[in-house]
Short mmCIF file of C-alpha atoms in Angstrom, two decimals:
data_model
loop_
_atom_site.label_atom_id
_atom_site.label_comp_id
_atom_site.label_asym_id
_atom_site.label_seq_id
_atom_site.Cartn_x
_atom_site.Cartn_y
_atom_site.Cartn_z
CA MET A 696 -4.17 -4.96 -9.39
CA ILE A 697 -0.96 -4.18 -10.73
CA LYS A 698 1.13 -1.08 -10.29
CA ASP A 699 1.29 0.99 -13.33
CA TYR A 700 4.56 2.71 -12.44
CA GLY A 701 4.15 4.51 -15.76
CA GLN A 702 5.99 6.06 -18.38
CA PRO A 703 10.60 7.09 -17.90
CA PRO A 704 11.47 10.01 -19.09
CA ARG A 705 12.81 9.91 -22.43
CA THR A 706 10.53 7.82 -23.50
CA ASP A 707 10.09 9.22 -27.48
CA GLU A 708 13.23 9.90 -27.57
CA ILE A 709 14.13 6.08 -26.35
CA ARG A 710 11.53 3.88 -27.99
CA ASN A 711 12.60 6.27 -30.84
CA LEU A 712 16.79 4.96 -30.60
CA ILE A 713 15.70 0.77 -29.87
CA GLU A 714 13.05 1.15 -33.15
CA ARG A 715 16.02 2.07 -35.42
CA ARG A 716 18.34 0.01 -34.16
CA LEU A 717 15.71 -3.30 -34.47
CA LYS A 718 15.07 -2.04 -37.99
CA GLU A 719 18.96 -2.02 -38.81
CA VAL A 720 18.90 -5.57 -37.36
CA SER A 721 15.83 -6.21 -39.38
CA ASP A 722 17.35 -4.86 -42.24
CA ALA A 723 20.98 -6.42 -42.44
CA ALA A 724 22.03 -9.32 -43.79
CA GLY A 725 23.32 -12.44 -42.03
CA PRO A 726 22.35 -14.94 -39.94
CA ARG A 727 20.04 -12.50 -36.00
CA GLU A 728 20.56 -12.43 -32.76
CA THR A 729 17.67 -14.07 -30.90
CA GLN A 730 16.02 -14.68 -27.77
CA THR A 731 12.53 -16.68 -27.27
CA VAL A 732 10.61 -15.82 -24.35
CA ASP A 733 6.79 -16.51 -23.70
CA TRP A 734 4.54 -13.63 -24.80
CA ARG A 735 1.06 -14.07 -23.72
CA GLY A 736 0.66 -18.22 -23.80
CA LYS A 737 3.18 -18.52 -26.76
CA GLN A 738 6.82 -18.53 -27.84
CA VAL A 739 8.33 -15.22 -30.11
CA HIS A 740 11.75 -15.09 -30.98
CA LEU A 741 13.29 -11.15 -29.75
CA ASP A 742 15.63 -9.57 -31.71
CA VAL A 743 19.01 -8.88 -30.01
CA VAL A 744 19.94 -4.71 -29.99
CA GLU A 745 22.88 -2.56 -28.59
CA VAL A 746 21.91 -0.01 -25.84
CA LYS A 747 23.77 1.98 -23.84
CA ILE A 748 23.59 1.78 -20.32
CA GLY A 749 22.60 5.11 -19.22
CA ASP A 750 19.40 4.99 -21.36
CA LEU A 751 18.19 1.26 -19.62
CA TYR A 752 16.52 2.60 -16.16
CA TYR A 753 16.15 -0.30 -13.15
CA ASN A 754 12.13 -2.83 -13.51
CA PRO A 755 10.72 -0.46 -9.93
CA ALA A 756 8.87 -3.68 -10.42
CA THR A 757 10.80 -6.55 -10.13
CA HIS A 758 10.43 -9.05 -8.10
CA ARG A 759 14.25 -9.97 -7.32
CA VAL A 760 14.36 -7.03 -4.22
CA ARG A 761 10.54 -5.99 -3.82
CA ALA A 762 10.89 -7.13 -0.08
CA GLN A 763 14.53 -5.89 0.26
CA ARG A 764 12.85 -2.65 -0.61
CA SER A 765 11.56 -2.16 3.47
CA HIS A 766 14.23 -1.96 3.86
CA ASP A 767 14.64 1.46 3.81
CA PRO A 768 10.70 3.08 4.41
CA ARG A 769 11.13 6.56 3.23
CA LEU A 770 13.70 4.74 -0.12
CA ASP A 771 10.48 2.05 -1.00
CA ALA A 772 7.37 5.16 -0.83
CA LEU A 773 9.85 7.06 -3.27
CA VAL A 774 9.89 4.09 -6.08
CA ASP A 775 6.37 3.58 -5.49
CA GLU A 776 5.52 7.44 -5.97
CA ASP A 777 8.62 8.45 -8.28
CA PRO A 778 10.30 5.84 -9.73
CA TRP A 779 12.28 6.88 -12.47
CA SER A 780 14.12 9.78 -9.98
CA LEU A 781 18.01 9.85 -9.61
CA GLU A 782 17.37 8.82 -5.42
CA SER A 783 15.31 5.85 -6.47
CA GLN A 784 16.88 4.58 -9.81
CA GLN A 785 20.27 4.21 -7.19
CA TYR A 786 18.44 2.57 -4.73
CA LEU A 787 17.41 -0.17 -6.41
CA GLY A 788 21.02 -0.53 -8.21
CA ARG A 789 21.92 -1.03 -4.71
CA LEU A 790 19.62 -3.66 -4.02
CA LEU A 791 20.96 -5.51 -7.09
CA LYS A 792 24.20 -5.46 -4.95
CA SER A 793 22.79 -6.69 -1.43
CA LEU A 794 22.99 -9.77 0.32
CA SER A 795 18.59 -10.75 -0.02
CA ALA A 796 19.15 -10.65 3.91
CA ASP A 797 20.70 -7.64 4.71
CA PRO A 798 21.39 -4.66 1.64
CA THR A 799 23.92 -3.18 3.86
CA GLN A 800 26.29 -6.01 2.81
CA ILE A 801 27.25 -7.10 -1.09
CA ASP A 802 26.18 -10.31 -2.37
CA PRO A 803 29.64 -12.26 -3.44
CA ALA A 804 26.77 -13.99 -5.99
CA PHE A 805 27.10 -10.20 -7.24
CA THR A 806 31.14 -9.87 -7.13
CA GLU A 807 30.98 -13.03 -9.40
CA LEU A 808 28.20 -11.87 -11.17
CA LYS A 809 31.02 -8.66 -11.93
CA ASP A 810 33.77 -10.54 -12.01
CA SER A 811 32.44 -12.85 -14.91
CA LEU A 812 31.80 -10.33 -17.23
CA ARG A 813 34.61 -8.30 -16.61
CA GLN A 814 36.39 -11.81 -17.90
CA TYR A 815 33.96 -13.34 -20.55
CA LYS A 816 32.75 -10.33 -21.47
CA GLN A 817 27.71 -10.31 -21.33
CA THR A 818 27.38 -13.72 -22.75
CA GLU A 819 23.69 -14.08 -22.95
CA PRO A 820 20.83 -10.89 -23.53
CA GLY A 821 18.84 -9.09 -20.86
CA LEU A 822 15.39 -8.55 -21.94
CA THR A 823 14.02 -4.73 -22.34
CA THR A 824 10.73 -2.42 -22.60
CA VAL A 825 10.88 -0.75 -25.80
CA ASP A 826 10.81 2.46 -23.66
CA GLY A 827 13.93 0.87 -21.89
CA VAL A 828 12.93 -0.65 -18.93
CA LEU A 829 14.49 -4.14 -18.45
CA VAL A 830 12.62 -6.62 -17.51
CA ASN A 831 15.39 -9.00 -17.04
CA GLY A 832 19.01 -8.84 -16.44
CA ASN A 833 18.25 -5.30 -13.92
CA THR A 834 21.42 -7.03 -11.58
CA ARG A 835 23.30 -7.75 -15.04
CA ARG A 836 23.14 -3.80 -16.38
CA ALA A 837 23.85 -2.70 -12.05
CA ALA A 838 27.34 -4.40 -12.48
CA LEU A 839 28.46 -3.78 -16.38
CA MET A 840 27.40 -0.40 -14.80
CA GLU A 841 30.82 -0.52 -12.36
CA LEU A 842 32.69 -1.60 -14.99
CA HIS A 843 31.85 0.19 -18.12
CA GLY A 844 29.75 2.92 -16.76
CA PRO A 845 26.59 4.86 -19.29
CA GLU A 846 27.99 5.20 -22.08
CA ALA A 847 29.20 1.75 -22.73
CA THR A 848 26.09 -0.36 -24.04
CA MET A 849 24.00 -3.45 -23.30
CA ARG A 850 22.79 -6.15 -25.52
CA VAL A 851 19.33 -6.58 -24.87
CA ALA A 852 16.57 -8.28 -26.28
CA VAL A 853 13.16 -6.35 -27.12
CA LEU A 854 9.14 -6.87 -26.16
CA PRO A 855 7.00 -5.83 -28.46
CA ALA A 856 5.84 -2.26 -28.46
CA SER A 857 1.99 -3.43 -26.78
CA CYS A 858 3.44 -4.81 -23.54
CA ASP A 859 2.04 -3.18 -20.94
CA TRP A 860 2.77 -3.91 -16.65
CA SER A 861 0.93 -7.05 -17.06
CA ASP A 862 3.16 -8.25 -19.61
CA VAL A 863 6.00 -7.57 -17.55
CA ARG A 864 5.57 -9.02 -14.66
CA ASP A 865 4.18 -12.49 -16.45
CA VAL A 866 7.42 -12.47 -18.35
CA GLU A 867 9.69 -11.89 -15.10
CA LEU A 868 8.15 -14.77 -13.89
CA SER A 869 8.16 -17.11 -16.68
CA LEU A 870 12.40 -16.62 -16.95
CA GLN A 871 13.45 -15.77 -13.50
CA LEU A 872 11.38 -17.82 -11.25
CA ARG A 873 11.96 -20.70 -12.77
CA ARG A 874 14.14 -23.32 -11.08
CA GLU A 875 17.30 -23.71 -13.43
CA HIS A 876 17.77 -20.08 -13.14
CA ARG A 877 20.88 -19.57 -12.23
CA ARG A 878 20.41 -17.42 -9.91
CA ASP A 879 18.07 -17.76 -7.43
CA TYR A 880 14.68 -14.95 -5.78
CA SER A 881 14.80 -15.08 -2.23
CA TYR A 882 12.35 -16.71 -0.28
CA ILE A 883 9.71 -13.79 0.67
CA ASN A 884 10.15 -12.35 -3.30
CA ARG A 885 9.21 -15.62 -4.10
CA LEU A 886 5.82 -15.79 -1.85
CA LEU A 887 5.11 -12.52 -2.57
CA ALA A 888 5.24 -13.61 -6.25
CA ILE A 889 2.80 -16.16 -5.18
CA ASP A 890 0.82 -14.24 -3.43
CA GLU A 891 0.25 -11.50 -6.05
CA LEU A 892 -0.19 -13.59 -8.58
CA VAL A 893 -3.67 -15.23 -6.26
CA SER A 894 -4.66 -12.10 -6.30
CA GLN A 895 -4.80 -11.91 -10.12
CA GLY A 896 -6.80 -14.40 -9.73
CA VAL A 897 -4.37 -17.40 -11.29
CA PRO A 898 -5.39 -21.04 -10.80
CA MET A 899 -3.70 -22.43 -8.08
CA PRO A 900 -2.63 -25.43 -10.38
CA ALA A 901 -1.29 -22.44 -13.12
CA ILE A 902 0.99 -21.06 -10.12
CA ALA A 903 2.35 -23.75 -9.24
CA GLN A 904 2.87 -25.00 -12.78
CA THR A 905 4.71 -21.42 -12.89
CA PHE A 906 7.23 -22.40 -9.90
CA ARG A 907 7.78 -25.95 -10.50
CA SER A 908 6.34 -26.48 -7.36
CA THR A 909 3.05 -28.39 -5.69
CA VAL A 910 -0.68 -27.32 -4.76
CA PRO A 911 0.48 -28.14 -1.28
CA ALA A 912 3.92 -26.86 -1.20
CA CYS A 913 2.33 -23.13 -2.41
CA GLU A 914 -0.94 -23.01 -0.14
CA GLN A 915 1.91 -23.69 2.62
CA ASP A 916 4.04 -20.60 0.91
CA LEU A 917 0.90 -18.79 1.30
CA TRP A 918 -0.01 -19.12 4.70
CA VAL A 919 3.60 -18.83 5.57
CA PHE A 920 2.78 -15.54 3.95
CA SER A 921 0.33 -14.14 5.23
CA ALA A 922 1.43 -15.40 9.42
CA ILE A 923 4.11 -12.40 8.57
CA LYS A 924 1.88 -9.92 6.58
CA SER A 925 -0.09 -10.46 10.34
CA MET A 926 2.82 -10.14 12.01
CA ILE A 927 4.80 -7.09 9.94
CA GLU A 928 0.52 -5.23 10.44
CA ARG A 929 0.18 -6.04 14.55
CA SER A 930 3.75 -4.37 14.98
CA GLU A 931 3.81 -1.12 14.59
CA ALA A 932 3.44 1.73 16.63
CA ASP A 933 4.78 5.10 16.57
CA GLY A 934 4.63 4.54 12.29
CA ARG A 935 7.10 1.41 13.06
CA ARG A 936 6.91 -2.02 12.19
CA ILE A 937 8.95 -4.99 11.18
CA PRO A 938 11.05 -4.60 8.01
CA LEU A 939 9.20 -6.98 4.67
CA ILE A 940 12.87 -7.99 4.56
CA GLU A 941 13.71 -9.52 8.62
CA PHE A 942 11.71 -12.79 7.48
CA GLU A 943 14.38 -13.55 4.50
CA ARG A 944 16.07 -15.74 6.62
CA ASP A 945 12.81 -18.01 8.27
CA GLN A 946 12.09 -20.07 5.89
CA GLU A 947 12.49 -23.47 7.30
CA LYS A 948 11.21 -22.25 10.14
CA MET A 949 8.16 -21.07 9.35
CA ARG A 950 8.07 -24.04 6.77
CA GLU A 951 8.27 -26.14 9.91
CA LEU A 952 5.96 -24.06 11.73
CA ALA A 953 3.07 -24.41 9.11
CA ARG A 954 3.91 -28.29 9.30
CA THR A 955 3.54 -28.22 13.04
CA TYR A 956 0.15 -26.04 13.40
CA GLN A 957 -1.74 -28.17 10.81
CA LYS A 958 -0.79 -31.07 12.73
CA VAL A 959 -1.87 -29.60 16.08
CA LYS A 960 -4.65 -28.34 14.48
CA ALA A 961 -6.23 -31.44 13.57
CA VAL A 962 -7.09 -32.60 16.44
CA ARG A 963 -6.82 -29.65 18.57
CA PRO A 964 -7.48 -26.41 17.44
CA ASP A 965 -7.25 -23.82 20.89
CA ASP A 966 -3.33 -25.70 21.41
CA ALA A 967 -2.67 -24.77 17.48
CA GLU A 968 -3.25 -21.61 18.16
CA VAL A 969 -1.12 -21.50 21.55
CA LEU A 970 1.66 -23.10 19.56
CA LYS A 971 1.45 -20.52 16.65
CA GLU A 972 1.87 -17.66 18.46
CA VAL A 973 4.41 -18.74 20.57
CA ARG A 974 6.25 -19.41 18.09
CA LEU A 975 6.49 -17.40 15.85
CA ALA A 976 7.08 -14.68 18.74
CA ALA A 977 10.79 -16.73 19.26
CA ILE A 978 11.09 -16.33 15.68
CA ALA A 979 10.21 -12.72 15.51
CA LEU A 980 12.90 -12.58 17.91
CA ASP A 981 15.58 -14.99 16.01
CA PHE A 982 15.75 -17.47 18.02
CA SER A 983 17.49 -20.59 16.14
CA LYS A 984 15.44 -23.35 14.91
CA THR A 985 16.45 -26.07 16.70
CA ASP A 986 15.24 -23.57 20.35
CA VAL A 987 11.65 -22.90 18.37
CA ARG A 988 10.54 -26.95 18.46
CA PHE A 989 10.96 -26.08 22.16
CA ILE A 990 8.09 -24.50 22.24
CA GLU A 991 5.16 -27.02 22.58
CA PRO A 992 1.28 -25.65 23.19
CA ASP A 993 1.74 -24.94 27.49
CA PHE A 994 5.21 -23.58 26.88
CA LEU A 995 3.57 -20.26 27.70
CA ASP A 996 1.81 -21.29 30.81
CA ARG A 997 4.02 -24.08 31.99
CA TYR A 998 7.30 -22.05 31.03
CA LEU A 999 6.74 -18.95 30.44
CA SER A 1000 4.16 -16.72 32.03
CA PRO A 1001 5.40 -17.50 35.52
CA ARG A 1002 8.97 -15.81 34.94
CA LEU A 1003 7.32 -12.23 33.33
CA PRO A 1004 6.49 -9.97 36.19
CA ASP A 1005 3.78 -8.56 36.36
CA GLY A 1006 2.01 -7.06 34.54
CA PHE A 1007 3.82 -7.90 31.71
CA ILE A 1008 0.80 -9.09 29.42
CA PRO A 1009 -1.68 -7.36 28.73
CA GLU A 1010 -4.95 -9.17 30.63
CA ALA A 1011 -6.58 -10.37 27.89
CA GLU A 1012 -10.87 -10.22 27.87
CA SER A 1013 -11.68 -14.70 27.17
CA ALA A 1014 -14.32 -16.47 29.25
CA GLU A 1015 -14.04 -19.03 31.90
CA VAL A 1016 -14.30 -22.77 32.30
CA ALA A 1017 -15.68 -23.86 35.43
CA ILE A 1018 -14.83 -27.45 36.66
CA PRO A 1019 -17.54 -29.59 37.64
CA GLY A 1020 -16.71 -30.99 41.33
CA LEU A 1021 -13.81 -28.65 42.20
CA GLY A 1022 -15.06 -25.15 42.64
CA ARG A 1023 -12.63 -23.66 40.79
CA SER A 1024 -12.28 -22.45 36.86
CA VAL A 1025 -9.74 -21.65 34.24
CA LYS A 1026 -8.76 -20.07 31.02
CA SER A 1027 -11.32 -21.22 27.87
CA GLY A 1028 -8.87 -22.34 25.43
CA SER A 1029 -9.70 -19.30 23.25
CA SER A 1030 -8.74 -17.29 26.95
CA GLN A 1031 -5.17 -19.05 26.47
CA ALA A 1032 -4.40 -17.95 22.57
CA ALA A 1033 -5.86 -14.66 22.95
CA THR A 1034 -3.10 -14.37 25.83
CA ALA A 1035 -0.16 -16.20 23.98
CA ARG A 1036 -1.31 -12.88 21.01
CA ALA A 1037 -0.95 -10.39 23.34
CA PHE A 1038 2.40 -11.38 24.01
CA THR A 1039 2.79 -11.75 21.02
CA ASP A 1040 2.06 -8.70 20.13
CA LYS A 1041 4.50 -6.94 22.46
CA VAL A 1042 7.58 -9.28 21.10
CA LEU A 1043 6.36 -7.94 17.88
CA ARG A 1044 6.39 -4.53 18.52
CA ALA A 1045 9.66 -4.56 20.31
CA VAL A 1046 10.87 -6.11 17.41
CA ALA A 1047 10.21 -3.27 15.33
CA GLU A 1048 11.41 -0.77 18.29
CA LYS A 1049 14.87 -2.59 17.59
CA SER A 1050 14.65 -2.41 13.63
CA ALA A 1051 13.83 1.09 13.38
CA THR A 1052 17.08 1.80 16.12
CA ALA A 1053 20.35 2.66 14.22
CA ASP A 1054 22.41 2.54 18.04
CA GLY A 1055 21.99 -0.36 20.98
CA THR A 1056 19.33 -2.25 21.60
CA PRO A 1057 15.78 -0.83 22.96
CA ASP A 1058 15.67 -2.50 26.80
CA THR A 1059 12.32 -3.75 25.34
CA TRP A 1060 13.79 -6.72 22.87
CA THR A 1061 16.85 -7.41 24.97
CA GLU A 1062 14.65 -8.59 28.40
CA VAL A 1063 11.76 -10.36 26.19
CA ARG A 1064 14.77 -12.26 24.49
CA SER A 1065 16.33 -12.45 28.08
CA LEU A 1066 12.84 -14.35 29.75
CA VAL A 1067 11.94 -16.48 25.95
CA GLU A 1068 15.81 -17.51 26.33
CA ASN A 1069 15.88 -18.92 30.24
CA ALA A 1070 11.99 -20.26 29.45
CA ILE A 1071 13.24 -22.15 25.84
CA LYS A 1072 16.37 -23.28 27.61
CA LEU A 1073 14.38 -24.94 31.06
CA ALA A 1074 11.39 -26.18 28.21
CA GLY A 1075 14.92 -27.68 25.97
CA SER A 1076 16.06 -29.67 29.95
CA ASP A 1077 13.15 -31.05 30.41
CA GLN A 1078 12.29 -32.54 26.85
CA THR A 1079 15.82 -33.80 26.87
CA LEU A 1080 15.10 -35.58 30.18
CA THR A 1081 12.23 -36.94 28.91
CA LYS A 1082 14.07 -38.39 26.11
CA LYS A 1083 16.76 -40.16 27.48
CA LYS A 1084 14.63 -41.19 30.35
CA ARG A 1085 12.48 -43.46 27.35
CA LYS A 1086 15.65 -43.79 24.93
CA VAL A 1087 15.46 -47.34 26.97
CA SER A 1088 11.72 -48.24 26.00
CA ASP A 1089 12.33 -47.26 23.20
CA ARG A 1090 14.92 -49.65 21.89
CA VAL A 1091 12.65 -52.29 23.29
CA THR A 1092 10.26 -51.62 21.78
CA ALA A 1093 11.72 -51.57 18.63
CA ALA A 1094 13.57 -55.01 19.23
CA THR A 1095 9.79 -56.10 20.52
CA ASP A 1096 8.52 -54.92 16.78
CA GLN A 1097 11.61 -56.86 14.82
CA LEU A 1098 10.98 -59.94 17.07
CA GLN A 1099 7.12 -59.51 16.21
CA GLN A 1100 8.36 -59.17 12.05
CA CYS A 1101 10.52 -62.62 13.01
CA VAL A 1102 7.41 -64.58 14.09
CA THR A 1103 5.43 -63.17 11.01
CA ASP A 1104 9.12 -64.14 8.35
CA LEU A 1105 9.32 -67.40 11.05
CA VAL A 1106 5.24 -68.51 9.72
CA MET A 1107 6.02 -67.55 6.27
CA SER A 1108 9.45 -69.43 5.48
CA ARG A 1109 7.97 -73.34 6.62
CA ALA A 1110 5.38 -72.91 3.06
CA ASP A 1111 9.24 -72.38 0.98
CA ARG A 1112 11.55 -74.29 3.44
CA SER A 1113 13.32 -71.70 3.22
CA LEU A 1114 14.86 -70.92 6.66
CA ASP A 1115 18.03 -71.15 7.79
CA GLU A 1116 17.55 -73.78 10.83
CA GLU A 1117 21.38 -73.21 12.29
CA ALA A 1118 21.67 -69.05 11.26
CA PHE A 1119 18.29 -68.76 13.58
CA ASN A 1120 19.70 -70.94 16.28
CA ASP A 1121 22.78 -69.26 16.31
CA ALA A 1122 21.08 -65.52 16.31
CA LEU A 1123 18.59 -67.23 19.33
CA LEU A 1124 21.93 -68.52 21.48
CA LYS A 1125 22.96 -64.24 20.91
CA LEU A 1126 20.01 -62.94 22.06
CA LYS A 1127 19.12 -64.84 25.07
CA LYS A 1128 22.78 -63.86 26.45
CA VAL A 1129 21.79 -60.45 25.56
CA LEU A 1130 18.20 -61.08 26.85
CA ARG A 1131 20.65 -62.94 30.68
CA ARG A 1132 22.71 -59.26 30.64
CA LEU A 1133 19.51 -57.21 30.04
CA ALA A 1134 17.55 -59.10 33.23
CA VAL A 1135 20.86 -58.63 35.10
CA GLU A 1136 21.36 -54.95 34.58
CA GLY A 1137 17.38 -54.86 34.55
CA THR A 1138 17.70 -55.56 38.10
CA ARG A 1139 20.21 -53.67 39.20
CA THR A 1140 19.03 -50.62 37.74
CA VAL A 1141 14.74 -50.42 38.83
CA ASN A 1142 14.87 -49.68 42.53
CA ASP A 1143 10.70 -50.51 41.82
CA PRO A 1144 10.49 -53.41 39.84
CA GLY A 1145 7.33 -53.63 38.18
CA GLU A 1146 5.39 -57.20 36.88
CA GLY A 1147 8.03 -56.97 33.00
CA VAL A 1148 11.35 -56.30 35.40
CA ASP A 1149 9.98 -59.06 37.76
CA TRP A 1150 8.97 -61.63 34.54
CA LEU A 1151 12.59 -61.18 32.70
CA ARG A 1152 14.44 -61.79 36.07
CA HIS A 1153 12.32 -64.59 36.52
CA VAL A 1154 12.81 -66.13 32.70
CA MET A 1155 17.00 -65.26 32.74
CA LEU A 1156 17.96 -65.06 35.99
CA GLU A 1157 15.44 -67.27 38.53
CA SER A 1158 14.87 -70.44 36.46
CA GLY A 1159 19.03 -71.46 35.54
CA SER A 1160 18.32 -70.42 31.43
#
């Protein structure tokens, strides 16, 4: 259900003021400035009027800073409880000026907007309710407030008087979440908007159309957001939890995890759960996308667990599966997933503690990140070595595929006599030279030659070819 933030103070005064301005515009002769918006399934043309900046309020429901509000839990709660108070409005204004991933820093895009308004004035009107709540133009209001103060005016189109908070959401999404909009919403705020539409029962095809996306892409976004919400819930301890804003920089890592998880799940569901849990832990610890890729389903057992102190991961209740004929048991797949989940829970609580610590870094976070970092280095080293070992054979396989295609092309060329026989002969002579060199180097390099190397040596070196 959409939250109703009520009406701002001085509602009657501001409504009367805006309605008088609208009547003045309507009664005036000559052309009128209007703005076209989608309104309840159809397009309407709204008159534009000038309103004092101090008479307009930031929209507490705006998706522009929904995730960023989690930066300060106390102020986030205050915005929900008393959105029109001076402290709440100042907090929203501060977030509108800030980087989406770091609210302590001013966004360069805001500085550019302010410079543009200083030089070219306001070129596009904002959009407000008759009560003075900005639906579009919140960031512009923040910039104009800094430039000219509350007594200066801002041009705004005015929504119909029947506008409610459901309309505010719909109009905001139609105006600001489209890709042609100059300043896109941040990644997490986009996920929040999609999740909100799903919770309202909007069909997925309609959501995909709204965001100019596809149904599979929106479904992937929902999977990612569900994983993020789960991480936040699992991180909670002693009143601390990871702020939603912490995931703003993880878009590509989370999307890649979603793709990899679905691919592995199709053939090995238990491995997919282990992979997901450990990669989520690495993402929460802010490892790079390249580092996260080194984490495979065997990462926890093979690289990480042997380096963890005794008792580091709480014992997970699980069944064991007996191996027939060996007289021993191993953890079931569900057990491995439970262990991975217990490890990730500990990581998430350490990250939450770090997020809530103003000065310094908690020892738990430092310890767990160091352990994971060392394990990732070892896994990366092994994978790099494996790739190097496979490089030569992979090239031979690729050359074989090309030669197979060459056979097909030769057969087809007989039908229309399209073969350039002279060029074909020259190419074969070059192939002969390369194969002879391959035979020489293969004989020198391979200590225990198999049938393939023996064949190559015999054909290219011993037969006098």
